[in-house]
Short mmCIF file of C-alpha atoms and ligand atoms in Angstrom, two decimals:
data_model
loop_
_atom_site.label_atom_id
_atom_site.label_comp_id
_atom_site.label_asym_id
_atom_site.label_seq_id
_atom_site.Cartn_x
_atom_site.Cartn_y
_atom_site.Cartn_z
CA UNK D 26 -11.01 4.90 31.47
CA UNK D 27 -9.53 1.43 31.12
CA UNK D 28 -6.32 0.91 29.15
CA UNK D 29 -6.29 -0.34 25.56
CA UNK D 30 -3.56 -2.80 24.56
CA UNK D 31 -2.71 -2.74 20.87
CA UNK D 32 -0.59 -5.57 19.47
CA UNK D 33 1.24 -4.72 16.24
CA UNK D 34 2.83 -1.35 15.45
CA UNK D 35 2.25 -1.32 11.70
CA UNK D 36 0.16 1.55 10.35
CA UNK D 37 -3.11 0.03 11.52
CA UNK D 38 -1.84 -0.29 15.10
CA UNK D 39 -0.20 3.13 15.01
CA UNK D 40 -3.32 4.80 13.62
CA UNK D 41 -5.48 3.15 16.27
CA UNK D 42 -3.06 4.20 19.02
CA UNK D 43 -2.90 7.79 17.72
CA UNK D 44 -6.71 8.09 17.69
CA UNK D 45 -7.08 6.67 21.17
CA UNK D 46 -4.16 8.47 22.82
CA UNK D 47 -5.27 11.69 21.13
CA UNK D 48 -8.60 11.45 22.94
CA UNK D 49 -7.01 10.80 26.31
CA UNK D 50 -7.23 6.99 26.46
CA UNK D 51 -4.40 5.07 28.12
CA UNK D 52 -2.68 3.04 25.43
CA UNK D 53 0.02 0.37 25.39
CA UNK D 54 1.45 -0.67 22.05
CA UNK D 55 3.28 -4.03 21.83
CA UNK D 56 5.41 -4.78 18.75
CA UNK D 57 7.38 -7.93 17.93
CA UNK D 58 10.08 -6.20 15.88
CA UNK D 59 12.71 -3.78 17.12
CA UNK D 60 11.03 -0.96 15.18
CA UNK D 61 7.55 0.20 14.21
CA UNK D 62 6.09 0.42 10.69
CA UNK D 63 5.63 -3.27 9.80
CA UNK D 64 5.34 -3.56 6.02
CA UNK D 65 5.93 0.17 5.70
CA UNK D 66 9.39 0.75 7.11
CA UNK D 67 12.76 2.34 6.36
CA UNK D 68 16.34 1.56 7.20
CA UNK D 69 19.86 2.69 6.39
CA UNK D 70 21.40 0.66 3.58
CA UNK D 71 25.19 0.75 3.51
CA UNK D 72 25.39 -0.53 -0.10
CA UNK D 73 23.18 2.28 -1.42
CA UNK D 74 24.57 4.74 1.13
CA UNK D 75 21.27 6.21 2.33
CA UNK D 76 18.01 5.42 4.10
CA UNK D 77 15.72 3.38 1.89
CA UNK D 78 12.17 2.08 2.24
CA UNK D 79 11.30 -1.63 2.18
CA UNK D 80 9.10 -0.75 -0.77
CA UNK D 81 8.03 2.30 -2.72
CA UNK D 82 4.71 3.39 -1.27
CA UNK D 83 2.50 5.52 -3.47
CA UNK D 84 -0.42 7.33 -1.88
CA UNK D 85 -3.07 9.53 -3.45
CA UNK D 86 -4.84 12.77 -2.62
CA UNK D 87 -7.99 10.60 -2.38
CA UNK D 88 -6.52 8.83 0.67
CA UNK D 89 -8.39 10.95 3.18
CA UNK D 90 -7.70 8.71 6.20
CA UNK D 91 -3.95 8.89 5.52
CA UNK D 92 -4.06 12.67 5.21
CA UNK D 93 -6.07 12.98 8.42
CA UNK D 94 -3.59 10.68 10.22
CA UNK D 95 -0.65 12.77 8.99
CA UNK D 96 -2.41 15.93 10.12
CA UNK D 97 -2.88 14.47 13.62
CA UNK D 98 0.78 13.49 13.98
CA UNK D 99 2.01 16.80 12.52
CA UNK D 100 3.55 15.29 9.39
CA UNK D 101 1.19 16.44 6.62
CA UNK D 102 3.96 18.42 4.92
CA UNK D 103 6.24 15.37 4.64
CA UNK D 104 4.36 13.93 1.67
CA UNK D 105 5.32 15.37 -1.69
CA UNK D 106 4.00 15.03 -5.21
CA UNK D 107 3.25 16.94 -8.39
CA UNK D 108 0.76 19.84 -8.08
CA UNK D 109 -1.41 18.13 -10.72
CA UNK D 110 -2.17 14.47 -11.39
CA UNK D 111 0.11 13.45 -14.26
CA UNK D 112 1.15 9.88 -15.03
CA UNK D 113 3.87 9.55 -17.66
CA UNK D 114 4.26 6.11 -19.27
CA UNK D 115 6.84 4.42 -21.47
CA UNK D 116 6.34 1.27 -23.54
CA UNK D 117 9.72 -0.45 -23.23
CA UNK D 118 9.17 -2.46 -26.44
CA UNK D 119 8.18 0.30 -28.84
CA UNK D 120 9.73 3.30 -27.04
CA UNK D 121 6.34 5.10 -27.19
CA UNK D 122 5.79 7.64 -24.40
CA UNK D 123 2.47 9.15 -23.29
CA UNK D 124 1.03 10.90 -20.26
CA UNK D 125 -2.33 10.32 -18.57
CA UNK D 126 -3.76 13.64 -17.32
CA UNK D 127 -7.17 13.23 -15.63
CA UNK D 128 -9.57 16.18 -16.13
CA UNK D 129 -10.27 18.72 -13.41
CA UNK D 130 -13.92 17.92 -12.67
CA UNK D 131 -15.95 14.75 -12.39
CA UNK D 132 -16.53 14.55 -16.16
CA UNK D 133 -13.49 12.80 -17.70
CA UNK D 134 -13.19 15.09 -20.73
CA UNK D 135 -9.71 13.76 -21.46
CA UNK D 136 -11.07 10.44 -22.71
CA UNK D 137 -13.01 12.24 -25.49
CA UNK D 138 -9.84 13.75 -26.98
CA UNK D 139 -7.68 11.47 -29.15
CA UNK D 140 -4.66 13.62 -28.28
CA UNK D 141 -5.16 13.09 -24.56
CA UNK D 142 -6.18 9.46 -24.66
CA UNK D 143 -3.65 6.67 -24.27
CA UNK D 144 -2.34 5.88 -27.78
CA UNK D 145 -4.33 3.18 -29.65
CA UNK D 146 -7.29 3.35 -27.23
CA UNK D 147 -10.93 4.37 -27.90
CA UNK D 148 -13.57 6.12 -25.83
CA UNK D 149 -15.46 2.84 -25.50
CA UNK D 150 -12.43 1.26 -23.79
CA UNK D 151 -12.80 3.80 -20.97
CA UNK D 152 -16.57 3.59 -20.76
CA UNK D 153 -16.12 -0.15 -20.22
CA UNK D 154 -15.14 0.82 -16.67
CA UNK D 155 -18.88 1.04 -15.98
CA UNK D 156 -19.00 -2.74 -16.21
CA UNK D 157 -16.89 -2.78 -13.06
CA UNK D 158 -19.55 -0.67 -11.32
CA UNK D 159 -22.11 -3.43 -11.85
CA UNK D 160 -19.76 -6.36 -11.18
CA UNK D 161 -21.02 -9.03 -8.84
CA UNK D 162 -19.07 -10.20 -5.77
CA UNK D 163 -17.61 -13.18 -7.65
CA UNK D 164 -16.36 -11.23 -10.67
CA UNK D 165 -12.69 -10.80 -11.46
CA UNK D 166 -11.47 -7.70 -13.32
CA UNK D 167 -10.82 -9.80 -16.44
CA UNK D 168 -14.48 -10.91 -16.44
CA UNK D 169 -15.60 -7.30 -16.94
CA UNK D 170 -13.01 -5.88 -19.35
CA UNK D 171 -11.29 -7.07 -22.53
CA UNK D 172 -7.91 -8.68 -21.88
CA UNK D 173 -5.33 -8.24 -24.60
CA UNK D 174 -6.38 -4.97 -26.23
CA UNK D 175 -4.13 -1.85 -25.92
CA UNK D 176 -6.34 -0.37 -23.18
CA UNK D 177 -5.96 -3.53 -21.15
CA UNK D 178 -2.22 -3.60 -21.51
CA UNK D 179 -1.70 0.13 -21.03
CA UNK D 180 -4.26 0.95 -18.35
CA UNK D 181 -6.40 -1.77 -16.80
CA UNK D 182 -3.65 -4.29 -16.14
CA UNK D 183 -1.13 -1.82 -14.66
CA UNK D 184 -3.86 -0.11 -12.62
CA UNK D 185 -5.18 -3.39 -11.19
CA UNK D 186 -1.76 -4.73 -10.34
CA UNK D 187 -0.68 -1.44 -8.74
CA UNK D 188 -3.88 -0.97 -6.71
CA UNK D 189 -4.66 -4.59 -5.77
CA UNK D 190 -1.25 -6.34 -6.01
CA UNK D 191 -3.14 -9.13 -7.73
CA UNK D 192 -3.27 -10.09 -11.43
CA UNK D 193 -6.48 -8.81 -13.12
CA UNK D 194 -7.39 -12.36 -14.13
CA UNK D 195 -8.08 -13.10 -10.44
CA UNK D 196 -8.42 -9.66 -8.79
CA UNK D 197 -11.79 -8.56 -7.40
CA UNK D 198 -13.68 -6.33 -9.85
CA UNK D 199 -15.68 -4.75 -7.00
CA UNK D 200 -12.52 -3.73 -5.18
CA UNK D 201 -11.05 -2.14 -8.29
CA UNK D 202 -14.28 -0.22 -8.82
CA UNK D 203 -13.95 1.12 -5.30
CA UNK D 204 -10.54 2.56 -6.22
CA UNK D 205 -11.88 4.13 -9.43
CA UNK D 206 -14.88 5.60 -7.60
CA UNK D 207 -12.67 7.26 -5.02
CA UNK D 208 -10.04 8.50 -7.48
CA UNK D 209 -10.63 8.88 -11.24
CA UNK D 210 -14.40 9.32 -10.81
CA UNK D 211 -13.77 12.36 -8.59
CA UNK D 212 -11.45 14.10 -11.05
CA UNK D 213 -7.87 15.25 -11.08
CA UNK D 214 -7.75 16.60 -7.52
CA UNK D 215 -8.43 13.10 -6.11
CA UNK D 216 -5.75 11.43 -8.26
CA UNK D 217 -2.61 13.33 -7.30
CA UNK D 218 0.17 10.89 -6.46
CA UNK D 219 2.09 11.45 -3.23
CA UNK D 220 5.24 9.85 -1.83
CA UNK D 221 7.17 10.31 1.40
CA UNK D 222 9.63 13.19 0.94
CA UNK D 223 12.47 11.62 2.93
CA UNK D 224 11.39 8.12 3.94
CA UNK D 225 8.31 6.17 5.05
CA UNK D 226 9.61 6.20 8.62
CA UNK D 227 10.12 9.97 8.62
CA UNK D 228 6.57 10.57 7.34
CA UNK D 229 4.34 7.86 8.72
CA UNK D 230 6.09 6.18 11.63
CA UNK D 231 8.50 8.35 13.63
CA UNK D 232 6.11 11.33 14.02
CA UNK D 233 3.42 8.88 15.24
CA UNK D 234 5.79 7.49 17.89
CA UNK D 235 6.66 11.04 18.98
CA UNK D 236 2.93 11.86 19.16
CA UNK D 237 2.21 8.74 21.21
CA UNK D 238 5.01 9.33 23.69
CA UNK D 239 3.90 12.97 24.00
CA UNK D 240 0.41 11.71 24.88
CA UNK D 241 1.65 9.30 27.53
CA UNK D 242 1.28 6.06 25.54
CA UNK D 243 3.59 3.15 26.34
CA UNK D 244 5.40 1.61 23.38
CA UNK D 245 7.23 -1.72 23.76
CA UNK D 246 9.38 -3.26 21.03
CA UNK D 247 10.67 -6.86 20.84
CA UNK D 248 7.41 -8.15 22.34
CA UNK D 249 6.01 -10.92 20.17
CA UNK D 250 2.54 -12.04 21.19
CA UNK D 251 2.60 -15.82 21.44
CA UNK D 252 -0.82 -16.56 22.89
CA UNK D 253 -3.91 -14.99 24.41
CA UNK D 254 -5.56 -16.46 27.52
CA UNK D 255 -9.36 -16.51 27.28
CA UNK D 256 -12.16 -16.72 29.82
CA UNK D 257 -15.84 -15.70 29.69
CA UNK D 258 -15.76 -14.95 25.96
CA UNK D 259 -12.91 -12.48 26.32
CA UNK D 260 -9.13 -12.07 26.58
CA UNK D 261 -7.73 -12.16 30.12
CA UNK D 262 -3.95 -12.14 29.53
CA UNK D 263 -1.32 -11.69 26.84
CA UNK D 264 1.62 -14.06 26.65
CA UNK D 265 4.77 -12.49 25.20
CA UNK D 266 7.03 -15.38 26.25
CA UNK D 267 9.08 -14.16 29.21
CA UNK D 268 6.73 -11.23 29.62
CA UNK D 269 3.05 -11.69 30.56
CA UNK D 270 0.39 -9.00 30.74
CA UNK D 271 -2.84 -9.57 32.66
CA UNK D 272 -5.81 -7.60 31.33
CA UNK D 273 -7.69 -5.82 34.11
CA UNK D 274 -11.50 -5.60 34.04
CA UNK D 275 -12.64 -3.26 31.28
CA UNK D 276 -9.30 -3.29 29.46
CA UNK D 277 -9.48 -3.85 25.72
CA UNK D 278 -7.25 -5.58 23.19
CA UNK D 279 -6.78 -4.49 19.59
CA UNK D 280 -5.13 -7.19 17.46
CA UNK D 281 -3.41 -5.26 14.67
CA UNK D 282 -1.39 -8.14 13.21
CA UNK D 283 -1.10 -9.49 9.65
CA UNK D 284 -3.80 -12.11 8.91
CA UNK D 285 -1.57 -15.13 9.65
CA UNK D 286 -0.48 -13.70 13.00
CA UNK D 287 -4.04 -12.78 13.96
CA UNK D 288 -5.34 -16.26 13.08
CA UNK D 289 -2.60 -17.91 15.14
CA UNK D 290 -3.67 -16.15 18.37
CA UNK D 291 -7.44 -15.98 17.75
CA UNK D 292 -8.88 -19.49 17.48
CA UNK D 293 -11.45 -19.89 14.72
CA UNK D 294 -10.72 -16.52 13.08
CA UNK D 295 -11.50 -16.74 9.38
CA UNK D 296 -9.10 -14.43 7.55
CA UNK D 297 -7.75 -14.24 4.00
CA UNK D 298 -4.45 -16.12 4.19
CA UNK D 299 -3.12 -16.30 0.64
CA UNK D 300 -0.58 -13.54 -0.07
CA UNK D 301 0.98 -11.89 -3.11
CA UNK D 302 4.58 -10.62 -3.30
CA UNK D 303 6.05 -7.26 -4.31
CA UNK D 304 9.66 -6.89 -5.47
CA UNK D 305 11.37 -3.52 -5.13
CA UNK D 306 14.84 -2.37 -6.08
CA UNK D 307 16.79 0.75 -5.19
CA UNK D 308 19.64 1.92 -7.40
CA UNK D 309 22.19 4.65 -6.73
CA UNK D 310 23.03 6.31 -10.05
CA UNK D 311 26.53 7.74 -10.48
CA UNK D 312 24.89 11.17 -11.00
CA UNK D 313 21.32 12.52 -11.27
CA UNK D 314 19.92 12.18 -14.82
CA UNK D 315 19.76 15.34 -16.97
CA UNK D 316 17.47 17.97 -15.40
CA UNK D 317 14.86 18.07 -18.19
CA UNK D 318 14.39 14.33 -18.08
CA UNK D 319 14.33 14.11 -14.28
CA UNK D 320 11.56 16.72 -14.08
CA UNK D 321 9.41 14.57 -16.33
CA UNK D 322 9.85 11.27 -14.59
CA UNK D 323 9.80 11.56 -10.81
CA UNK D 324 7.20 8.81 -11.33
CA UNK D 325 7.13 6.76 -14.53
CA UNK D 326 4.89 3.83 -15.47
CA UNK D 327 6.59 1.15 -17.56
CA UNK D 328 4.75 -1.19 -19.92
CA UNK D 329 6.00 -4.23 -21.82
CA UNK D 330 8.84 -5.26 -19.50
CA UNK D 331 9.25 -6.45 -15.93
CA UNK D 332 9.44 -3.12 -14.08
CA UNK D 333 6.05 -1.50 -13.51
CA UNK D 334 6.87 1.80 -11.77
CA UNK D 335 10.03 3.85 -11.58
CA UNK D 336 10.48 6.57 -8.95
CA UNK D 337 13.33 9.05 -9.19
CA UNK D 338 14.61 11.10 -6.23
CA UNK D 339 17.90 12.82 -7.08
CA UNK D 340 20.30 10.01 -7.91
CA UNK D 341 18.23 7.27 -6.27
CA UNK D 342 15.99 5.27 -8.59
CA UNK D 343 13.43 2.97 -6.98
CA UNK D 344 11.56 0.33 -8.95
CA UNK D 345 8.39 -1.60 -8.17
CA UNK D 346 7.08 -4.92 -9.46
CA UNK D 347 3.74 -5.89 -7.87
CA UNK D 348 1.96 -9.26 -8.10
CA UNK D 349 5.51 -10.53 -8.62
CA UNK D 350 4.89 -14.27 -8.16
CA UNK D 351 7.26 -15.28 -10.97
CA UNK D 352 9.97 -12.68 -10.34
CA UNK D 353 10.26 -13.31 -6.61
CA UNK D 354 11.54 -16.85 -7.31
CA UNK D 355 14.57 -15.56 -9.24
CA UNK D 356 17.87 -14.67 -7.59
CA UNK D 357 18.58 -11.09 -6.53
CA UNK D 358 21.41 -10.95 -9.09
CA UNK D 359 19.10 -11.95 -11.94
CA UNK D 360 16.45 -9.47 -10.80
CA UNK D 361 19.01 -6.67 -10.53
CA UNK D 362 20.21 -7.37 -14.08
CA UNK D 363 16.71 -7.26 -15.56
CA UNK D 364 15.64 -4.14 -13.67
CA UNK D 365 18.84 -2.24 -14.35
CA UNK D 366 18.62 -2.88 -18.12
CA UNK D 367 15.08 -1.44 -18.13
CA UNK D 368 16.10 1.53 -15.97
CA UNK D 369 19.01 2.39 -18.25
CA UNK D 370 16.64 2.26 -21.24
CA UNK D 371 13.98 4.38 -19.55
CA UNK D 372 16.44 7.02 -18.33
CA UNK D 373 18.63 6.85 -21.45
CA UNK D 374 21.72 5.95 -19.42
CA UNK D 375 24.73 3.83 -20.51
CA UNK D 376 24.20 0.14 -19.63
CA UNK D 377 27.64 -0.09 -17.98
CA UNK D 378 29.01 0.27 -15.41
CA UNK D 379 26.18 -1.28 -13.39
CA UNK D 380 25.60 0.87 -10.26
CA UNK D 381 24.89 -0.50 -6.73
CA UNK D 382 21.42 -2.11 -6.64
CA UNK D 383 19.51 -3.34 -3.58
CA UNK D 384 16.71 -5.83 -4.32
CA UNK D 385 14.04 -6.29 -1.64
CA UNK D 386 11.54 -9.13 -1.84
CA UNK D 387 8.38 -8.89 0.26
CA UNK D 388 6.76 -12.29 -0.23
CA UNK D 389 3.66 -11.47 1.79
CA UNK D 390 3.25 -7.84 0.76
CA UNK D 391 -0.57 -7.98 0.78
CA UNK D 392 -3.26 -10.63 0.81
CA UNK D 393 -4.35 -11.92 -2.63
CA UNK D 394 -7.29 -9.63 -3.36
CA UNK D 395 -9.47 -12.16 -5.14
CA UNK D 396 -13.29 -12.14 -4.83
CA UNK D 397 -13.11 -15.19 -2.53
CA UNK D 398 -10.53 -13.59 -0.21
CA UNK D 399 -12.33 -10.24 -0.17
CA UNK D 400 -15.45 -12.02 1.11
CA UNK D 401 -13.42 -13.39 4.02
CA UNK D 402 -12.29 -9.98 5.31
CA UNK D 403 -13.61 -9.82 8.89
CA UNK D 404 -15.10 -6.70 10.50
CA UNK D 405 -13.31 -4.91 13.35
CA UNK D 406 -15.76 -6.19 15.94
CA UNK D 407 -15.24 -9.82 17.01
CA UNK D 408 -17.35 -12.26 18.99
CA UNK D 409 -14.99 -11.82 21.98
CA UNK D 410 -16.27 -9.13 24.32
CA UNK D 411 -12.99 -7.16 24.58
CA UNK D 412 -11.10 -7.96 21.35
CA UNK D 413 -11.16 -5.77 18.24
CA UNK D 414 -9.35 -6.35 14.93
CA UNK D 415 -7.33 -3.95 12.80
CA UNK D 416 -5.16 -4.44 9.71
CA UNK D 417 -5.22 -3.62 6.01
CA UNK D 418 -6.81 -7.05 5.38
CA UNK D 419 -9.88 -6.43 7.56
CA UNK D 420 -13.14 -5.34 5.99
CA UNK D 421 -12.39 -1.69 5.21
CA UNK D 422 -13.97 -1.87 1.76
CA UNK D 423 -10.67 -0.64 0.31
CA UNK D 424 -7.66 -2.52 -1.15
CA UNK D 425 -4.88 -3.55 1.25
CA UNK D 426 -2.95 -0.30 1.32
CA UNK D 427 -1.82 2.31 3.82
CA UNK D 428 -5.25 3.91 3.44
CA UNK D 429 -6.92 0.63 4.38
CA UNK D 430 -4.56 0.10 7.35
CA UNK D 431 -5.22 3.61 8.69
CA UNK D 432 -8.99 3.27 8.16
CA UNK D 433 -8.95 -0.03 10.02
CA UNK D 434 -7.05 1.53 12.93
CA UNK D 435 -9.52 4.39 13.08
CA UNK D 436 -12.48 1.99 13.03
CA UNK D 437 -10.92 -0.16 15.75
CA UNK D 438 -10.45 2.95 17.92
CA UNK D 439 -14.14 3.84 17.41
CA UNK D 440 -15.32 0.32 18.29
CA UNK D 441 -13.15 0.30 21.42
CA UNK D 442 -14.67 3.52 22.69
CA UNK D 443 -18.31 2.57 21.97
C1 FAD Z 614 6.74 -3.78 -0.80
C2 FAD Z 614 5.42 -3.17 -0.46
C3 FAD Z 614 4.93 -2.14 -1.23
C4 FAD Z 614 3.71 -1.55 -0.91
N1 FAD Z 614 3.27 -0.50 -1.65
C5 FAD Z 614 2.19 0.19 -1.23
C6 FAD Z 614 1.83 1.40 -1.89
O1 FAD Z 614 2.45 1.81 -2.87
N2 FAD Z 614 0.77 2.10 -1.41
C7 FAD Z 614 0.06 1.67 -0.31
O2 FAD Z 614 -0.86 2.39 0.11
N3 FAD Z 614 0.37 0.49 0.30
C8 FAD Z 614 1.41 -0.24 -0.13
N4 FAD Z 614 1.77 -1.39 0.51
C9 FAD Z 614 0.88 -1.93 1.56
C10 FAD Z 614 1.10 -1.30 2.94
O3 FAD Z 614 2.45 -1.34 3.30
C11 FAD Z 614 0.28 -2.09 3.94
O4 FAD Z 614 -1.07 -2.09 3.55
C12 FAD Z 614 0.35 -1.53 5.36
O5 FAD Z 614 1.65 -1.19 5.73
C13 FAD Z 614 -0.22 -2.59 6.31
O6 FAD Z 614 -0.24 -2.12 7.65
P1 FAD Z 614 -0.82 -3.06 8.78
O7 FAD Z 614 -0.68 -2.35 10.07
O8 FAD Z 614 -2.17 -3.52 8.39
O9 FAD Z 614 0.09 -4.38 8.79
P2 FAD Z 614 1.65 -4.57 9.10
O10 FAD Z 614 2.43 -3.44 8.54
O11 FAD Z 614 1.99 -5.93 8.66
O12 FAD Z 614 1.75 -4.46 10.69
C14 FAD Z 614 1.64 -5.56 11.55
C15 FAD Z 614 2.66 -5.40 12.69
O13 FAD Z 614 2.50 -6.47 13.60
C16 FAD Z 614 3.79 -6.92 14.01
N5 FAD Z 614 3.64 -8.30 14.47
C17 FAD Z 614 3.50 -9.42 13.71
N6 FAD Z 614 3.31 -10.49 14.51
C18 FAD Z 614 3.35 -10.03 15.78
C19 FAD Z 614 3.19 -10.65 17.07
N7 FAD Z 614 2.94 -11.95 17.18
N8 FAD Z 614 3.27 -9.88 18.18
C20 FAD Z 614 3.49 -8.53 18.09
N9 FAD Z 614 3.64 -7.90 16.90
C21 FAD Z 614 3.57 -8.64 15.76
C22 FAD Z 614 4.64 -6.77 12.75
O14 FAD Z 614 6.02 -6.74 13.07
C23 FAD Z 614 4.10 -5.45 12.20
O15 FAD Z 614 4.82 -4.35 12.72
C24 FAD Z 614 2.95 -2.04 0.20
C25 FAD Z 614 3.44 -3.09 0.95
C26 FAD Z 614 4.67 -3.66 0.64
C27 FAD Z 614 5.18 -4.79 1.49
#
């Protein structure tokens, strides 16, 4: 069987390679960077004194493609999370704390109990989600729900920003409904949050590289694709600068690049180009917070400030701000000051001394998931006879996440073998 060349070793390229190599196909993976993982990577940070991730990545038990991928590469046990779906929240302005606990079955009984509902919300606020189910392709989340009420501020806005990395005023209502349908609508067992136990690399990247090498795949780093040579409606060669690769008859090419990179090598490709940033920070606390508190807040949603999610692993606190268009323009020092003040408040820690903080800005974390951009997501199959697309931004029907990247890689592998 002819070789498949995959360009881009992010999760879409890795997932595609794992599927193909696992079924005996000859695979070559070409990656521009010196490491795999793309937007989902880890590295040792001397200031914090441990391996950190470029961004906190939350996955869910509903992410079936991710779980299947982890199973294939032998890393299923490297994701950890609470045995039940529980989402504690804190309103930084009022100090109010509450916990969202989805019900076990498909009927969301919790929304009918005032004690279990989010404070100041009503049953009708939750039933409004059905408006998302009937949203048209041009509708934004804010067109379907009621901006400004407590439910908006405490549930719809944080959920939309976390899932779509796009403000609800412009985020696609249909895409948010897809998330709800695959998670909350299936009950508690589909909503369990999961994070990498040690690092993203240790869970999602390194075991995949080990799997690929064990299955005879070739993996090349520091190979940036500059151009593709075309003839007869197909790719005939890959230009990596000093290194050129001619594609033999029958060989296939999977372009698993971010949308900008894909558009630069594939003339005429229409892809969503506008991006939204995510800002993350990692803080090393002088000591782990008191045990009782730590048990409650391995994951904490924050309302009414700048920080949106706080993750706690021992003495390392990691913070996430999605759809961070305004924040990303501020200096790292300013960001660190704001995020530390909120962390100290949330964890009831003294404000000084300020511990070491690493701020990471990802300006192009995902594409802007607006209705217009969602319509431009291309399918895996292209009009070139031997080129297939993969990437979280392709038309997977799911928001640009690890799940979407892995689904796209799986689809690309299927198209290649058809
Ligand atoms: C800060 C942050 C937080 C996030 N949080 C979450 C989360 O909580 N949950 C979640 O599910 N998802 C999250 N995501 C999204 C998730 O990381 C992405 O959806 C996923 O990693 C995308 O994978 P990909 O393979 O599609 O693209 P990429 O990871 O971008 O992979 C593309 C690869 O192509 C390489 N490349 C680029 N140009 C070339 C070239 N010319 N030649 C060769 N190689 C090239 C790149 O180096 C990269 O390795 C987050 C993303 C960020 C940035």
